[in-house]
Short mmCIF file of C-alpha atoms and ligand atoms in Angstrom, two decimals:
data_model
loop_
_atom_site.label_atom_id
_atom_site.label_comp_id
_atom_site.label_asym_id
_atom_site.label_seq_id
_atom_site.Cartn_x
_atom_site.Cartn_y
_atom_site.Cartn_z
CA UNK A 229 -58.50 84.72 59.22
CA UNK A 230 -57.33 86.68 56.07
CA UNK A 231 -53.80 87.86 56.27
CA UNK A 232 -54.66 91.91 56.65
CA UNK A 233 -56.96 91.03 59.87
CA UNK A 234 -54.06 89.09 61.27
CA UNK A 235 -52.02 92.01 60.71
CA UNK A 236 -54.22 94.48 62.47
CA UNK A 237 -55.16 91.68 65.34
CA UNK A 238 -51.57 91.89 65.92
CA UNK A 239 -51.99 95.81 66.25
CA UNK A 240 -54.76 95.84 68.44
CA UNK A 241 -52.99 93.35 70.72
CA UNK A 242 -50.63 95.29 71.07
CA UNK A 243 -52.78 98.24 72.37
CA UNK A 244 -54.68 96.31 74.59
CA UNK A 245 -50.58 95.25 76.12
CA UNK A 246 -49.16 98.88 75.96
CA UNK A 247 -52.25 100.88 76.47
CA UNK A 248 -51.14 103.63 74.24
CA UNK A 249 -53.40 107.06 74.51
CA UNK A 250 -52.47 108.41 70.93
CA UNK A 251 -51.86 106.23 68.42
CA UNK A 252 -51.20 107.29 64.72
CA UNK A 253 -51.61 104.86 62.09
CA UNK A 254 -49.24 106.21 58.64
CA UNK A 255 -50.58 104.93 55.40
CA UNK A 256 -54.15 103.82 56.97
CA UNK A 257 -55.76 103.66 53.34
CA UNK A 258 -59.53 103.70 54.10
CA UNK A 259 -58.99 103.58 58.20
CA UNK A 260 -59.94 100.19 59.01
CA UNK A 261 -57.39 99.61 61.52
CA UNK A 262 -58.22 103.23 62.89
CA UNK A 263 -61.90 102.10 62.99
CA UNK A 264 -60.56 98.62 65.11
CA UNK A 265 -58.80 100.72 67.53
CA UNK A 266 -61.48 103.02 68.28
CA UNK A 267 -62.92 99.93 70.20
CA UNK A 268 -60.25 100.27 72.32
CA UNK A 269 -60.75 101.78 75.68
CA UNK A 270 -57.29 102.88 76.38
CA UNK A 271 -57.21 105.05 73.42
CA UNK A 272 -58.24 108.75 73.50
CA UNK A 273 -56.27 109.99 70.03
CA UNK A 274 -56.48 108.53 66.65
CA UNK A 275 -54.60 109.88 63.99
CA UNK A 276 -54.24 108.99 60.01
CA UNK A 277 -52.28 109.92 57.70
CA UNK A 278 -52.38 108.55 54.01
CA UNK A 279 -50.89 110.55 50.68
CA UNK A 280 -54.50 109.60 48.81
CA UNK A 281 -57.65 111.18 50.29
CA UNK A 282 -59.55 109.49 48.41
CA UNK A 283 -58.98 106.46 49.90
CA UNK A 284 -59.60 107.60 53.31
CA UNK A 285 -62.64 109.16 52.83
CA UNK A 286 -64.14 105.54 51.26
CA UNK A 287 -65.35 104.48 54.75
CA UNK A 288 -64.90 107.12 56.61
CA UNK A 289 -68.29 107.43 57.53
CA UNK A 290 -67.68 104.73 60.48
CA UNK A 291 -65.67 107.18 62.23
CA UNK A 292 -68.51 109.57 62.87
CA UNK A 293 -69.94 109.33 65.99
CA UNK A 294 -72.93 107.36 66.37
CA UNK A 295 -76.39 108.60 68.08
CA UNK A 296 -75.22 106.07 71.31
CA UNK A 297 -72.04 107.74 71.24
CA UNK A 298 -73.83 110.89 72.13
CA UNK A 299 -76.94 109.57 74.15
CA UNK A 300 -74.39 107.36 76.42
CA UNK A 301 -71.52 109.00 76.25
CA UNK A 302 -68.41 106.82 78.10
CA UNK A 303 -65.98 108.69 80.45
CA UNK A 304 -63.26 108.63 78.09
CA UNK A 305 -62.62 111.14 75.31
CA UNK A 306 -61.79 109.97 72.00
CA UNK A 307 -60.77 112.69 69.04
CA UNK A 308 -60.12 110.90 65.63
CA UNK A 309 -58.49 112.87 63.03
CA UNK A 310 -57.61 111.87 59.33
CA UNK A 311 -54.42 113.93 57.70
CA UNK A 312 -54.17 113.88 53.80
CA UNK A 313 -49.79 114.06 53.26
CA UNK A 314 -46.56 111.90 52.71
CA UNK A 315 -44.68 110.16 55.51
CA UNK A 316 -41.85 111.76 53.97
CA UNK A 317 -42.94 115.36 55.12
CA UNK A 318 -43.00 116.45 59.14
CA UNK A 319 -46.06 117.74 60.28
CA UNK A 320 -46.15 119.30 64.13
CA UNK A 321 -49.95 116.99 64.03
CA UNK A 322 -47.60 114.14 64.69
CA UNK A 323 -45.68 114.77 67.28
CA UNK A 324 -46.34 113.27 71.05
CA UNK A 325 -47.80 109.74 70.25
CA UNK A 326 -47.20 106.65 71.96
CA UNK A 327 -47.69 104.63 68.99
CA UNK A 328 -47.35 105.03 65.64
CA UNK A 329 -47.81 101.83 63.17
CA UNK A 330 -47.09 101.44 59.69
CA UNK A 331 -48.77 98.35 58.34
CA UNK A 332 -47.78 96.92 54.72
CA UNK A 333 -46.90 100.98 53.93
CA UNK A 334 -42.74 101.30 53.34
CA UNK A 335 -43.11 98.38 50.58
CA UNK A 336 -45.13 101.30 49.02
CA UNK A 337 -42.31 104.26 49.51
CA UNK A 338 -40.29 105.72 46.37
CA UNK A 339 -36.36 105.32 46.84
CA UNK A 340 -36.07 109.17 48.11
CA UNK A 341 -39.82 108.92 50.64
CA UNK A 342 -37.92 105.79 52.24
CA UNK A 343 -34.97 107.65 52.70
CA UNK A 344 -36.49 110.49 54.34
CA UNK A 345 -38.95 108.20 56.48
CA UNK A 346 -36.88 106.89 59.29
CA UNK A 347 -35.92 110.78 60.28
CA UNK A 348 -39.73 111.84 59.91
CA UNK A 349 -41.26 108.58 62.18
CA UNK A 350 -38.11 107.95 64.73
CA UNK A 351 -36.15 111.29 64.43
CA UNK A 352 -39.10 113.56 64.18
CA UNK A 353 -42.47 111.93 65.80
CA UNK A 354 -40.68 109.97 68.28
CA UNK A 355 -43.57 108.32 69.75
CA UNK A 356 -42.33 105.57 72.12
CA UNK A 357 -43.27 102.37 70.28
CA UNK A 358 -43.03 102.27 66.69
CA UNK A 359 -45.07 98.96 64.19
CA UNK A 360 -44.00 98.28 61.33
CA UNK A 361 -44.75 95.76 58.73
CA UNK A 362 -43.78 94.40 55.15
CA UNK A 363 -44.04 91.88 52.92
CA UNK A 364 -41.55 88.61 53.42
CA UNK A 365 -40.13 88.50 49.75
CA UNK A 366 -38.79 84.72 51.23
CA UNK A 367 -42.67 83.41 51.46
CA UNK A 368 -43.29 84.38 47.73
CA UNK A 369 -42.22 80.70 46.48
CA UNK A 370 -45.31 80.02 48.61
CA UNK A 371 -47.74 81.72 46.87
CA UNK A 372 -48.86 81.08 43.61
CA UNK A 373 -48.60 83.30 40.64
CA UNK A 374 -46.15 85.44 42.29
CA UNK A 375 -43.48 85.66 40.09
CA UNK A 376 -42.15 89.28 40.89
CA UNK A 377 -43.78 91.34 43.52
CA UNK A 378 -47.20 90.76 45.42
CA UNK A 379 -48.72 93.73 44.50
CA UNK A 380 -47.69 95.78 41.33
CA UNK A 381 -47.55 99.40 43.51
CA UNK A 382 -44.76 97.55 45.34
CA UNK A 383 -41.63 99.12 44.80
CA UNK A 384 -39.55 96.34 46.80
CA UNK A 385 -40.25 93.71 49.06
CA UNK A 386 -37.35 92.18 51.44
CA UNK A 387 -36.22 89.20 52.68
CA UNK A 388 -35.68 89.19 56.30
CA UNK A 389 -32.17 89.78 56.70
CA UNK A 390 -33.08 92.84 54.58
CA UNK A 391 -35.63 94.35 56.60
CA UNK A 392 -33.56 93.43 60.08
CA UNK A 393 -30.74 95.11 59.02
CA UNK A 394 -32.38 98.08 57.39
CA UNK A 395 -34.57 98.04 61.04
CA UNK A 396 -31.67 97.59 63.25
CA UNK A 397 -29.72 100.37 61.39
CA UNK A 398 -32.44 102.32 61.97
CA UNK A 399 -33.00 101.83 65.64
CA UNK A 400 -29.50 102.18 66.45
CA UNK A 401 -29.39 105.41 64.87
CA UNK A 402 -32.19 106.66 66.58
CA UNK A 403 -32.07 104.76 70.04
CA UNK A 404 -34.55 102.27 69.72
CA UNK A 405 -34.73 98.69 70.29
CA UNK A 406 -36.38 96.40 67.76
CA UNK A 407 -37.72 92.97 68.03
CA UNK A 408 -38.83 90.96 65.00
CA UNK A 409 -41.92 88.66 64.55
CA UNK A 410 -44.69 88.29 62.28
CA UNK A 411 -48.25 86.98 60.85
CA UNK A 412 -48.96 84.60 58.28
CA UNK A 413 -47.58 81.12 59.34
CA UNK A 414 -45.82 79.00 56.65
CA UNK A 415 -47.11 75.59 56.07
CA UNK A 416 -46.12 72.52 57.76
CA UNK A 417 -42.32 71.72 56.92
CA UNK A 418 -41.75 75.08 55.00
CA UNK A 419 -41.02 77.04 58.75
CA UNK A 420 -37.74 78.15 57.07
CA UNK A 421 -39.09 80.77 54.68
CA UNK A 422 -40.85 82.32 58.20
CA UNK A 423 -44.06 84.45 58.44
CA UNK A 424 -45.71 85.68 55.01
CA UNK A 425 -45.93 89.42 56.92
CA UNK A 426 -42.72 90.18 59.03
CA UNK A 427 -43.20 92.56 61.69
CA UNK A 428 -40.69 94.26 63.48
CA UNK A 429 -41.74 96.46 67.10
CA UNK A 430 -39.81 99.11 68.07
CA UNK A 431 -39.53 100.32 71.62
CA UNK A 432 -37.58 103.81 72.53
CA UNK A 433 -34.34 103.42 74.36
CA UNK A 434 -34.96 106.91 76.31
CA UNK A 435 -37.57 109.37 77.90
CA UNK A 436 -38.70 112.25 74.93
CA UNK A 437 -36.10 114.17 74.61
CA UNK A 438 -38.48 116.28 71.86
CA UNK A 439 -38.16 119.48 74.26
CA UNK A 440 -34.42 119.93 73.34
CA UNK A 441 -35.89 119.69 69.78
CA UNK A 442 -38.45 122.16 69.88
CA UNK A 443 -36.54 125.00 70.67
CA UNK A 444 -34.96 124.62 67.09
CA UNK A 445 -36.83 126.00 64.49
CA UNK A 446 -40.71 124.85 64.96
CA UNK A 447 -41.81 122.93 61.59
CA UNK A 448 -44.71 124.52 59.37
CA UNK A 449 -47.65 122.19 58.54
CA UNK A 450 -47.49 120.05 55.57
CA UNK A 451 -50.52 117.56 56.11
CA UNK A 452 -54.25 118.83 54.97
CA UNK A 453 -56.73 117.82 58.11
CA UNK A 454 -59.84 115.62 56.12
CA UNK A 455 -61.53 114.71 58.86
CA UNK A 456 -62.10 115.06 62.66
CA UNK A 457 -64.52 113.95 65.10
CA UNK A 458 -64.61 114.39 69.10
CA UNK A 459 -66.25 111.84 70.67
N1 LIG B 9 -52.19 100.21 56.28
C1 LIG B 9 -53.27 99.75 55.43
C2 LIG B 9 -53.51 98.28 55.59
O1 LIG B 9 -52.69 97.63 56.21
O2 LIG B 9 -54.51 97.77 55.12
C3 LIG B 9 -53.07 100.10 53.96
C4 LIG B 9 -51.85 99.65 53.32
S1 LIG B 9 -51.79 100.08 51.59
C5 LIG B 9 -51.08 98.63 50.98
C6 LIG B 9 -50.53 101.33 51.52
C7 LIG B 9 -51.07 102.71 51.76
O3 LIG B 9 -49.98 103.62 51.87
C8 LIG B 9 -51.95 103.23 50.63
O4 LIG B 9 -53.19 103.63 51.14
C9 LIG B 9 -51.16 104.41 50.06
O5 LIG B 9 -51.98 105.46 49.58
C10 LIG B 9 -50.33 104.84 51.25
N2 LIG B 9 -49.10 105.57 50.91
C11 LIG B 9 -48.25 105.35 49.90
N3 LIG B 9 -47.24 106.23 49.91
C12 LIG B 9 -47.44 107.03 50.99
C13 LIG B 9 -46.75 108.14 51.54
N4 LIG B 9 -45.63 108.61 51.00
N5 LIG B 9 -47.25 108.72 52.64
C14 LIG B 9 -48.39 108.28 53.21
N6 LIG B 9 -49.09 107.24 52.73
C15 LIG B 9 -48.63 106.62 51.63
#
């Protein structure tokens, strides 16, 4: 399968292991991923968040409720909101999530957005598992006509002693743990360059200790809502 449905196979595996109930998908460009997951019976909150609306709104006809979804309605509740914003900004719409992914976004961050994300996504939303994946700048030799970045909106890519370190700074700092893995398998005597996507899963160290944070100042809204349905 093409590299992207690996990537959001590896997702929805996940959420069939951990059973999240919210799950928040930053940077979900025109909701695919959101529209896998709604498949899922554990989950009963979606939530995206990308800077372009546009984007979102491309498909986002398949998150409207269908006729069957009304005629046979299951015992679960699903709501599925869409949030036009910046992963750099707080918004009180993300807090209390189990899971929060981040597929092929940071690659996509300005310097100052990626220094302001790990305090917005660990710091701020603090869900209790945290996806996130990038390119492996170590697989380019791989792929042809790739001479500096994969895609031209790319404003890095990392080997994988770049992202670890970056990620293990970041879930020290934050008490998480982080394991690393990926999708994409090199070919056949090239296993040293690793996966073409690395991955790395972050799992919090602690119960939510968000009540101690609420009773600071509460944050003010920053995200436009785009979209919402209630199954
Ligand atoms: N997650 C999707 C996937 O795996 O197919 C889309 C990834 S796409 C390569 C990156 C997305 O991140 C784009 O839709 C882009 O608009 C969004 N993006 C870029 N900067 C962002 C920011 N600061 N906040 C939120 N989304 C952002």
């Amino acid at each position: 399968p093409p590299l992207y449905k690996q990537r959001y196979e590896f997702v929805k595996d996940l959420v069939r292991k951990y059973k999240p109930k919210k799950v928040a998908d930053l940077g979900c460009a025109d909701c695919t991923l959101l529209w896998m997951l709604k498949f899922c019976n554990c989950v009963e909150v979606l939530a995206g968040l990308d800077i372009c609306a546009a984007v979102m709104k491309e498909k986002m006809h398949r998150l409207t409720p269908l006729p069957a979804d009304y005629l046979e309605p299951s015992e679960r509740s699903l709501t599925v909101t869409l949030h036009q914003g910046s992963v750099a900004h707080k918004d009180p719409c993300m807090l209390g999530f189990d899971l929060v992914t981040c597929i092929e976004l940071i690659e996509h961050l300005q310097e100052s957005e990626l220094e302001k994300f790990p305090e917005v996504v660990f710091g701020f939303m603090a869900p209790s598992m945290v996806v996130i994946s990038t390119p492996n700048s170590e697989f380019n030799t791989l792929l042809p006509g790739v001479t500096v970045f994969r895609h031209p909106d790319h404003k890095f890519e990392w080997d994988r002693a770049q992202f670890q370190s970056w990620a293990q700074d970041t879930a020290q700092r934050y008490d998480y743990s982080v394991e690393f893995t990926g999708v994409g398998n090199p070919p056949t005597g090239m296993e040293d360059v690793g996966f073409c996507t690395q991955i790395g899963v972050f799992v919090r160290k602690y119960p939510q200790t968000r009540e101690l944070v609420q009773c600071e100042k509460p944050t003010e809204a920053a995200y436009k809502t785009v979209f919402k349905a209630v199954y």
